[in-house]
PDB file of C-alpha atoms in Angstrom:
ATOM      1  CA  ASP A   1     -11.940  48.272  38.408  1.00 82.00           C
ATOM      2  CA  SER A   2     -14.751  45.938  38.982  1.00 84.00           C
ATOM      3  CA  GLY A   3     -13.022  42.772  38.573  1.00 92.00           C
ATOM      4  CA  VAL A   4     -15.118  41.780  35.531  1.00 97.00           C
ATOM      5  CA  THR A   5     -13.095  42.457  32.214  1.00 97.00           C
ATOM      6  CA  GLN A   6     -14.581  42.900  29.003  1.00 98.00           C
ATOM      7  CA  THR A   7     -12.971  43.065  25.398  1.00 97.00           C
ATOM      8  CA  PRO A   8     -12.919  44.715  23.292  1.00 97.00           C
ATOM      9  CA  LYS A   9     -14.186  48.156  24.472  1.00 96.00           C
ATOM     10  CA  HIS A  10     -15.147  49.293  21.153  1.00 97.00           C
ATOM     11  CA  LEU A  11     -16.143  47.454  18.114  1.00 97.00           C
ATOM     12  CA  ILE A  12     -17.271  48.873  14.707  1.00 97.00           C
ATOM     13  CA  THR A  13     -18.483  46.511  11.968  1.00 97.00           C
ATOM     14  CA  ALA A  14     -20.519  46.162   8.922  1.00 97.00           C
ATOM     15  CA  THR A  15     -24.109  44.691   8.645  1.00 98.00           C
ATOM     16  CA  GLY A  16     -24.144  40.995   8.027  1.00 97.00           C
ATOM     17  CA  GLN A  17     -20.817  40.376   9.889  1.00 98.00           C
ATOM     18  CA  ARG A  18     -20.311  38.377  12.738  1.00 98.00           C
ATOM     19  CA  VAL A  19     -18.249  39.421  15.990  1.00 98.00           C
ATOM     20  CA  THR A  20     -17.404  37.839  19.368  1.00 98.00           C
ATOM     21  CA  LEU A  21     -17.249  39.641  22.423  1.00 98.00           C
ATOM     22  CA  ARG A  22     -15.333  38.232  25.531  1.00 98.00           C
ATOM     23  CA  CYS A  23     -15.731  38.436  29.218  1.00 98.00           C
ATOM     24  CA  SER A  24     -13.658  37.414  32.107  1.00 98.00           C
ATOM     25  CA  PRO A  25     -15.441  37.238  35.366  1.00 96.00           C
ATOM     26  CA  ARG A  26     -14.438  38.280  38.727  1.00 95.00           C
ATOM     27  CA  SER A  27     -12.215  35.837  40.286  1.00 93.00           C
ATOM     28  CA  GLY A  28     -14.171  33.158  42.235  1.00 91.00           C
ATOM     29  CA  ASP A  29     -17.483  33.899  40.234  1.00 93.00           C
ATOM     30  CA  LEU A  30     -19.211  30.971  38.596  1.00 92.00           C
ATOM     31  CA  SER A  31     -21.998  32.799  37.010  1.00 92.00           C
ATOM     32  CA  VAL A  32     -21.706  35.042  33.985  1.00 94.00           C
ATOM     33  CA  TYR A  33     -24.717  37.130  32.655  1.00 93.00           C
ATOM     34  CA  TRP A  34     -24.849  39.013  29.387  1.00 95.00           C
ATOM     35  CA  TYR A  35     -27.012  42.023  29.142  1.00 94.00           C
ATOM     36  CA  GLN A  36     -27.612  44.408  25.992  1.00 95.00           C
ATOM     37  CA  GLN A  37     -28.292  48.146  26.609  1.00 93.00           C
ATOM     38  CA  SER A  38     -29.843  49.996  23.599  1.00 89.00           C
ATOM     39  CA  LEU A  39     -30.831  53.514  23.447  1.00 79.00           C
ATOM     40  CA  ASP A  40     -34.604  53.000  23.939  1.00 71.00           C
ATOM     41  CA  GLN A  41     -34.685  49.613  25.664  1.00 72.00           C
ATOM     42  CA  GLY A  42     -32.658  49.850  28.854  1.00 79.00           C
ATOM     43  CA  LEU A  43     -30.817  46.897  29.965  1.00 89.00           C
ATOM     44  CA  GLN A  44     -32.337  43.532  28.484  1.00 90.00           C
ATOM     45  CA  PHE A  45     -31.085  40.339  30.011  1.00 90.00           C
ATOM     46  CA  LEU A  46     -29.788  37.979  27.251  1.00 93.00           C
ATOM     47  CA  ILE A  47     -28.458  34.775  28.848  1.00 93.00           C
ATOM     48  CA  GLN A  48     -26.833  33.239  31.909  1.00 91.00           C
ATOM     49  CA  TYR A  49     -24.107  30.525  32.411  1.00 93.00           C
ATOM     50  CA  TYR A  50     -23.290  29.070  35.589  1.00 91.00           C
ATOM     51  CA  ASN A  51     -20.071  26.908  35.798  1.00 93.00           C
ATOM     52  CA  GLY A  52     -20.126  26.079  32.187  1.00 94.00           C
ATOM     53  CA  GLU A  53     -23.761  25.247  31.703  1.00 94.00           C
ATOM     54  CA  GLU A  54     -26.457  27.453  30.267  1.00 93.00           C
ATOM     55  CA  ARG A  55     -28.821  28.464  33.280  1.00 89.00           C
ATOM     56  CA  ALA A  56     -31.337  31.124  32.059  1.00 88.00           C
ATOM     57  CA  LYS A  57     -32.219  32.654  28.760  1.00 89.00           C
ATOM     58  CA  GLY A  58     -33.740  36.005  28.206  1.00 87.00           C
ATOM     59  CA  ASN A  59     -34.483  38.059  25.133  1.00 81.00           C
ATOM     60  CA  ILE A  60     -31.760  36.579  23.264  1.00 91.00           C
ATOM     61  CA  LEU A  61     -31.913  36.347  19.515  1.00 94.00           C
ATOM     62  CA  GLU A  62     -31.312  33.176  17.417  1.00 96.00           C
ATOM     63  CA  ARG A  63     -28.491  34.940  15.680  1.00 97.00           C
ATOM     64  CA  PHE A  64     -26.811  35.414  19.121  1.00 97.00           C
ATOM     65  CA  SER A  65     -25.142  32.697  20.888  1.00 97.00           C
ATOM     66  CA  ALA A  66     -22.910  32.423  24.128  1.00 97.00           C
ATOM     67  CA  GLN A  67     -20.769  29.777  25.925  1.00 97.00           C
ATOM     68  CA  GLN A  68     -18.746  29.661  29.070  1.00 97.00           C
ATOM     69  CA  PHE A  69     -15.442  27.774  28.829  1.00 97.00           C
ATOM     70  CA  PRO A  70     -13.783  25.562  31.400  1.00 96.00           C
ATOM     71  CA  ASP A  71     -11.728  28.638  32.612  1.00 95.00           C
ATOM     72  CA  LEU A  72     -15.197  30.294  33.248  1.00 96.00           C
ATOM     73  CA  HIS A  73     -14.565  33.036  30.812  1.00 97.00           C
ATOM     74  CA  SER A  74     -17.455  33.659  28.388  1.00 98.00           C
ATOM     75  CA  GLU A  75     -17.926  34.559  24.804  1.00 98.00           C
ATOM     76  CA  LEU A  76     -21.042  36.133  23.282  1.00 98.00           C
ATOM     77  CA  ASN A  77     -21.175  35.612  19.468  1.00 98.00           C
ATOM     78  CA  LEU A  78     -23.371  37.968  17.258  1.00 98.00           C
ATOM     79  CA  SER A  79     -23.950  37.128  13.739  1.00 97.00           C
ATOM     80  CA  SER A  80     -25.700  38.283  10.664  1.00 97.00           C
ATOM     81  CA  LEU A  81     -25.458  41.826  12.374  1.00 98.00           C
ATOM     82  CA  GLU A  82     -28.149  44.314  11.667  1.00 97.00           C
ATOM     83  CA  LEU A  83     -28.119  48.157  12.388  1.00 96.00           C
ATOM     84  CA  GLY A  84     -30.238  47.359  15.357  1.00 94.00           C
ATOM     85  CA  ASP A  85     -27.778  45.299  17.142  1.00 96.00           C
ATOM     86  CA  SER A  86     -25.779  48.504  17.908  1.00 96.00           C
ATOM     87  CA  ALA A  87     -25.870  48.678  21.558  1.00 96.00           C
ATOM     88  CA  LEU A  88     -23.781  48.328  24.649  1.00 96.00           C
ATOM     89  CA  TYR A  89     -23.108  44.890  25.785  1.00 97.00           C
ATOM     90  CA  PHE A  90     -22.455  44.236  29.367  1.00 97.00           C
ATOM     91  CA  CYS A  91     -21.174  41.035  31.039  1.00 97.00           C
ATOM     92  CA  ALA A  92     -21.774  40.703  34.817  1.00 94.00           C
ATOM     93  CA  SER A  93     -20.728  37.875  37.258  1.00 94.00           C
ATOM     94  CA  SER A  94     -21.547  36.436  40.664  1.00 89.00           C
ATOM     95  CA  VAL A  95     -20.473  33.943  42.926  1.00 84.00           C
ATOM     96  CA  GLY A  96     -23.490  31.920  42.938  1.00 75.00           C
ATOM     97  CA  ALA A  97     -26.561  31.303  40.741  1.00 69.00           C
ATOM     98  CA  GLY A  98     -28.602  34.291  41.658  1.00 65.00           C
ATOM     99  CA  THR A  99     -28.102  36.497  44.550  1.00 66.00           C
ATOM    100  CA  MET A 100     -29.976  39.097  46.264  1.00 68.00           C
ATOM    101  CA  TYR A 101     -26.792  41.259  46.520  1.00 68.00           C
ATOM    102  CA  GLY A 102     -26.682  41.739  42.871  1.00 76.00           C
ATOM    103  CA  TYR A 103     -23.870  40.991  40.835  1.00 86.00           C
ATOM    104  CA  THR A 104     -20.737  42.830  39.516  1.00 92.00           C
ATOM    105  CA  PHE A 105     -20.749  44.377  35.888  1.00 95.00           C
ATOM    106  CA  GLY A 106     -17.920  44.932  33.629  1.00 96.00           C
ATOM    107  CA  SER A 107     -17.618  48.291  31.805  1.00 96.00           C
ATOM    108  CA  GLY A 108     -19.304  47.025  28.612  1.00 96.00           C
ATOM    109  CA  THR A 109     -18.443  46.596  24.833  1.00 97.00           C
ATOM    110  CA  ARG A 110     -19.878  49.244  22.593  1.00 96.00           C
ATOM    111  CA  LEU A 111     -20.916  47.734  19.263  1.00 97.00           C
ATOM    112  CA  THR A 112     -21.613  49.922  16.280  1.00 97.00           C
ATOM    113  CA  VAL A 113     -22.997  48.415  13.120  1.00 97.00           C
ATOM    114  CA  VAL A 114     -22.766  50.476  10.107  1.00 97.00           C
TER     115      VAL A 114
ATOM    116  CA  ASP B   1     -44.613  44.379  28.177  1.00 70.00           C
ATOM    117  CA  GLN B   2     -42.400  46.379  30.702  1.00 81.00           C
ATOM    118  CA  GLN B   3     -42.524  44.751  34.206  1.00 90.00           C
ATOM    119  CA  VAL B   4     -40.342  47.203  35.837  1.00 93.00           C
ATOM    120  CA  LYS B   5     -41.021  50.851  35.159  1.00 94.00           C
ATOM    121  CA  GLN B   6     -39.291  53.984  36.075  1.00 96.00           C
ATOM    122  CA  ASN B   7     -41.408  56.721  34.891  1.00 92.00           C
ATOM    123  CA  SER B   8     -39.105  59.721  35.421  1.00 95.00           C
ATOM    124  CA  PRO B   9     -36.263  59.767  33.011  1.00 94.00           C
ATOM    125  CA  SER B  10     -34.583  62.400  34.776  1.00 96.00           C
ATOM    126  CA  LEU B  11     -34.594  64.213  38.494  1.00 97.00           C
ATOM    127  CA  SER B  12     -32.875  67.210  39.595  1.00 98.00           C
ATOM    128  CA  VAL B  13     -32.297  67.804  43.310  1.00 98.00           C
ATOM    129  CA  GLN B  14     -30.271  70.252  45.292  1.00 98.00           C
ATOM    130  CA  GLU B  15     -27.299  69.285  47.093  1.00 97.00           C
ATOM    131  CA  GLY B  16     -28.055  68.388  50.691  1.00 97.00           C
ATOM    132  CA  ARG B  17     -31.629  67.677  50.029  1.00 98.00           C
ATOM    133  CA  ILE B  18     -33.327  64.295  49.789  1.00 98.00           C
ATOM    134  CA  SER B  19     -33.498  62.644  46.354  1.00 98.00           C
ATOM    135  CA  ILE B  20     -36.430  60.104  45.852  1.00 98.00           C
ATOM    136  CA  LEU B  21     -36.392  57.712  42.902  1.00 98.00           C
ATOM    137  CA  ASN B  22     -39.564  55.758  42.213  1.00 98.00           C
ATOM    138  CA  CYS B  23     -39.988  52.316  40.650  1.00 97.00           C
ATOM    139  CA  ASP B  24     -43.287  50.476  39.643  1.00 97.00           C
ATOM    140  CA  TYR B  25     -43.415  46.788  38.850  1.00 96.00           C
ATOM    141  CA  THR B  26     -46.271  44.480  37.428  1.00 94.00           C
ATOM    142  CA  ASN B  27     -44.962  40.925  38.318  1.00 89.00           C
ATOM    143  CA  SER B  28     -45.982  39.835  41.794  1.00 89.00           C
ATOM    144  CA  MET B  29     -43.686  36.757  41.675  1.00 86.00           C
ATOM    145  CA  PHE B  30     -40.441  39.028  41.992  1.00 89.00           C
ATOM    146  CA  ASP B  31     -38.400  37.752  45.033  1.00 86.00           C
ATOM    147  CA  TYR B  32     -36.197  40.843  45.472  1.00 89.00           C
ATOM    148  CA  PHE B  33     -35.536  44.226  44.177  1.00 94.00           C
ATOM    149  CA  LEU B  34     -32.251  45.876  43.592  1.00 93.00           C
ATOM    150  CA  TRP B  35     -30.964  49.426  42.927  1.00 96.00           C
ATOM    151  CA  TYR B  36     -27.915  49.940  40.643  1.00 95.00           C
ATOM    152  CA  LYS B  37     -26.074  53.115  39.946  1.00 96.00           C
ATOM    153  CA  LYS B  38     -24.438  53.913  36.754  1.00 94.00           C
ATOM    154  CA  TYR B  39     -21.853  56.483  35.505  1.00 94.00           C
ATOM    155  CA  PRO B  40     -20.987  57.217  32.073  1.00 89.00           C
ATOM    156  CA  ALA B  41     -18.550  54.684  30.398  1.00 86.00           C
ATOM    157  CA  GLU B  42     -18.873  52.338  33.340  1.00 91.00           C
ATOM    158  CA  GLY B  43     -21.077  49.301  34.063  1.00 93.00           C
ATOM    159  CA  PRO B  44     -23.911  49.523  36.689  1.00 94.00           C
ATOM    160  CA  THR B  45     -22.757  49.117  40.233  1.00 94.00           C
ATOM    161  CA  PHE B  46     -24.995  47.454  42.795  1.00 92.00           C
ATOM    162  CA  LEU B  47     -26.237  49.876  45.450  1.00 95.00           C
ATOM    163  CA  ILE B  48     -28.815  48.422  47.590  1.00 95.00           C
ATOM    164  CA  SER B  49     -31.522  45.556  47.561  1.00 93.00           C
ATOM    165  CA  ILE B  50     -34.680  44.457  49.324  1.00 94.00           C
ATOM    166  CA  SER B  51     -36.259  41.092  49.670  1.00 92.00           C
ATOM    167  CA  SER B  52     -39.948  40.925  48.898  1.00 92.00           C
ATOM    168  CA  ILE B  53     -40.666  39.973  52.588  1.00 93.00           C
ATOM    169  CA  LYS B  54     -39.348  43.292  53.957  1.00 96.00           C
ATOM    170  CA  ASP B  55     -40.711  46.881  53.498  1.00 97.00           C
ATOM    171  CA  LYS B  56     -37.567  48.836  54.464  1.00 98.00           C
ATOM    172  CA  ASN B  57     -33.903  48.308  53.874  1.00 97.00           C
ATOM    173  CA  GLU B  58     -31.251  50.970  54.960  1.00 97.00           C
ATOM    174  CA  ASP B  59     -27.531  51.402  54.094  1.00 96.00           C
ATOM    175  CA  GLY B  60     -25.991  54.677  55.212  1.00 97.00           C
ATOM    176  CA  ARG B  61     -27.489  57.592  53.127  1.00 98.00           C
ATOM    177  CA  PHE B  62     -29.454  55.001  50.930  1.00 98.00           C
ATOM    178  CA  THR B  63     -32.887  53.527  52.074  1.00 98.00           C
ATOM    179  CA  VAL B  64     -35.264  51.542  49.804  1.00 98.00           C
ATOM    180  CA  PHE B  65     -38.923  51.211  50.632  1.00 98.00           C
ATOM    181  CA  LEU B  66     -41.243  48.521  49.351  1.00 98.00           C
ATOM    182  CA  ASN B  67     -45.083  48.767  49.134  1.00 97.00           C
ATOM    183  CA  LYS B  68     -45.966  45.330  47.864  1.00 96.00           C
ATOM    184  CA  SER B  69     -49.672  46.286  47.864  1.00 96.00           C
ATOM    185  CA  ALA B  70     -48.913  48.990  45.442  1.00 97.00           C
ATOM    186  CA  LYS B  71     -46.240  47.231  43.664  1.00 96.00           C
ATOM    187  CA  HIS B  72     -44.019  50.321  44.135  1.00 97.00           C
ATOM    188  CA  LEU B  73     -40.538  50.824  45.529  1.00 97.00           C
ATOM    189  CA  SER B  74     -38.473  53.739  45.925  1.00 98.00           C
ATOM    190  CA  LEU B  75     -34.854  54.834  46.725  1.00 98.00           C
ATOM    191  CA  HIS B  76     -34.263  57.856  49.166  1.00 98.00           C
ATOM    192  CA  ILE B  77     -30.915  59.260  49.241  1.00 98.00           C
ATOM    193  CA  VAL B  78     -30.270  61.703  52.182  1.00 98.00           C
ATOM    194  CA  PRO B  79     -28.310  63.737  52.020  1.00 98.00           C
ATOM    195  CA  SER B  80     -27.684  64.049  48.404  1.00 98.00           C
ATOM    196  CA  GLN B  81     -24.243  64.835  47.390  1.00 97.00           C
ATOM    197  CA  PRO B  82     -22.670  65.888  43.947  1.00 96.00           C
ATOM    198  CA  GLY B  83     -21.074  62.349  43.512  1.00 96.00           C
ATOM    199  CA  ASP B  84     -24.660  60.880  43.501  1.00 98.00           C
ATOM    200  CA  SER B  85     -25.260  62.373  39.832  1.00 98.00           C
ATOM    201  CA  ALA B  86     -25.799  59.338  38.059  1.00 97.00           C
ATOM    202  CA  VAL B  87     -28.299  56.957  36.279  1.00 96.00           C
ATOM    203  CA  TYR B  88     -30.103  54.792  38.799  1.00 97.00           C
ATOM    204  CA  PHE B  89     -31.811  51.620  37.647  1.00 96.00           C
ATOM    205  CA  CYS B  90     -34.373  49.715  39.430  1.00 95.00           C
ATOM    206  CA  ALA B  91     -34.208  45.813  38.829  1.00 93.00           C
ATOM    207  CA  ALA B  92     -36.068  42.862  40.069  1.00 92.00           C
ATOM    208  CA  ASN B  93     -35.243  39.132  40.200  1.00 85.00           C
ATOM    209  CA  GLY B  94     -37.230  35.974  40.791  1.00 65.00           C
ATOM    210  CA  GLY B  95     -40.415  34.293  39.741  1.00 51.00           C
ATOM    211  CA  GLY B  96     -39.705  31.499  37.358  1.00 46.00           C
ATOM    212  CA  GLY B  97     -36.203  30.328  38.205  1.00 48.00           C
ATOM    213  CA  ALA B  98     -34.310  32.648  35.871  1.00 57.00           C
ATOM    214  CA  ASP B  99     -31.542  34.689  37.582  1.00 66.00           C
ATOM    215  CA  GLY B 100     -31.501  37.259  34.979  1.00 79.00           C
ATOM    216  CA  LEU B 101     -32.619  40.727  36.388  1.00 86.00           C
ATOM    217  CA  THR B 102     -35.544  42.749  34.761  1.00 88.00           C
ATOM    218  CA  PHE B 103     -34.336  46.310  34.682  1.00 91.00           C
ATOM    219  CA  GLY B 104     -36.364  49.477  34.476  1.00 93.00           C
ATOM    220  CA  LYS B 105     -34.996  52.253  31.814  1.00 93.00           C
ATOM    221  CA  GLY B 106     -33.334  54.236  34.428  1.00 95.00           C
ATOM    222  CA  THR B 107     -33.671  57.702  35.958  1.00 96.00           C
ATOM    223  CA  HIS B 108     -30.836  60.280  35.441  1.00 96.00           C
ATOM    224  CA  LEU B 109     -30.310  61.969  38.791  1.00 98.00           C
ATOM    225  CA  ILE B 110     -28.582  65.309  38.725  1.00 98.00           C
ATOM    226  CA  ILE B 111     -27.357  66.966  41.945  1.00 98.00           C
ATOM    227  CA  GLN B 112     -27.228  70.555  41.636  1.00 96.00           C
ATOM    228  CA  PRO B 113     -24.890  72.735  43.988  1.00 91.00           C
TER     229      PRO B 113
END
């Protein structure tokens, strides 16, 4: 157990729908990162929050949004889902905002859009 | 444009021998480089990292080498063990203030008995 908790582990939904993925960071970590891993793209950085504030944005679509709450858990909202959004979504956390020692990943949420 | 490339999708090595995983990058602004290991149904696990000002970092059986002039890094695992069978991702950070890592697509390392 890495200490980063992601729920749900699996999600199957239809095109056009909206889903929310949840992440609880490791205790003491202030930064939360979201990544998408699709079959042909590897791990793509989506967005980072640090202590409740958005810190960095990567390749996140406008249909996707995220937030980090006062208790530091984070949610990734995916709307108007398309078949191509099917992927593994990973959350990761770290103590600070950026570290050479990497950060800790959760085990991911597998999203299947049908 | 892929800034971090792992050109070998898979690599098969005999147990006890050296495994060498390679990674190339294009962005000279990267501050440091990391290697992650991933087992099926788990998230990536941090393995080892190296700052752009160093050319080598060692941690037990794992050594990462950085050749800045060639924009190339490699991960050496000696000796290779069955538990090393996993997907290895090369990643890079820095250059612009964003803290998100740029990952390669991974190399599947298979250790054969």
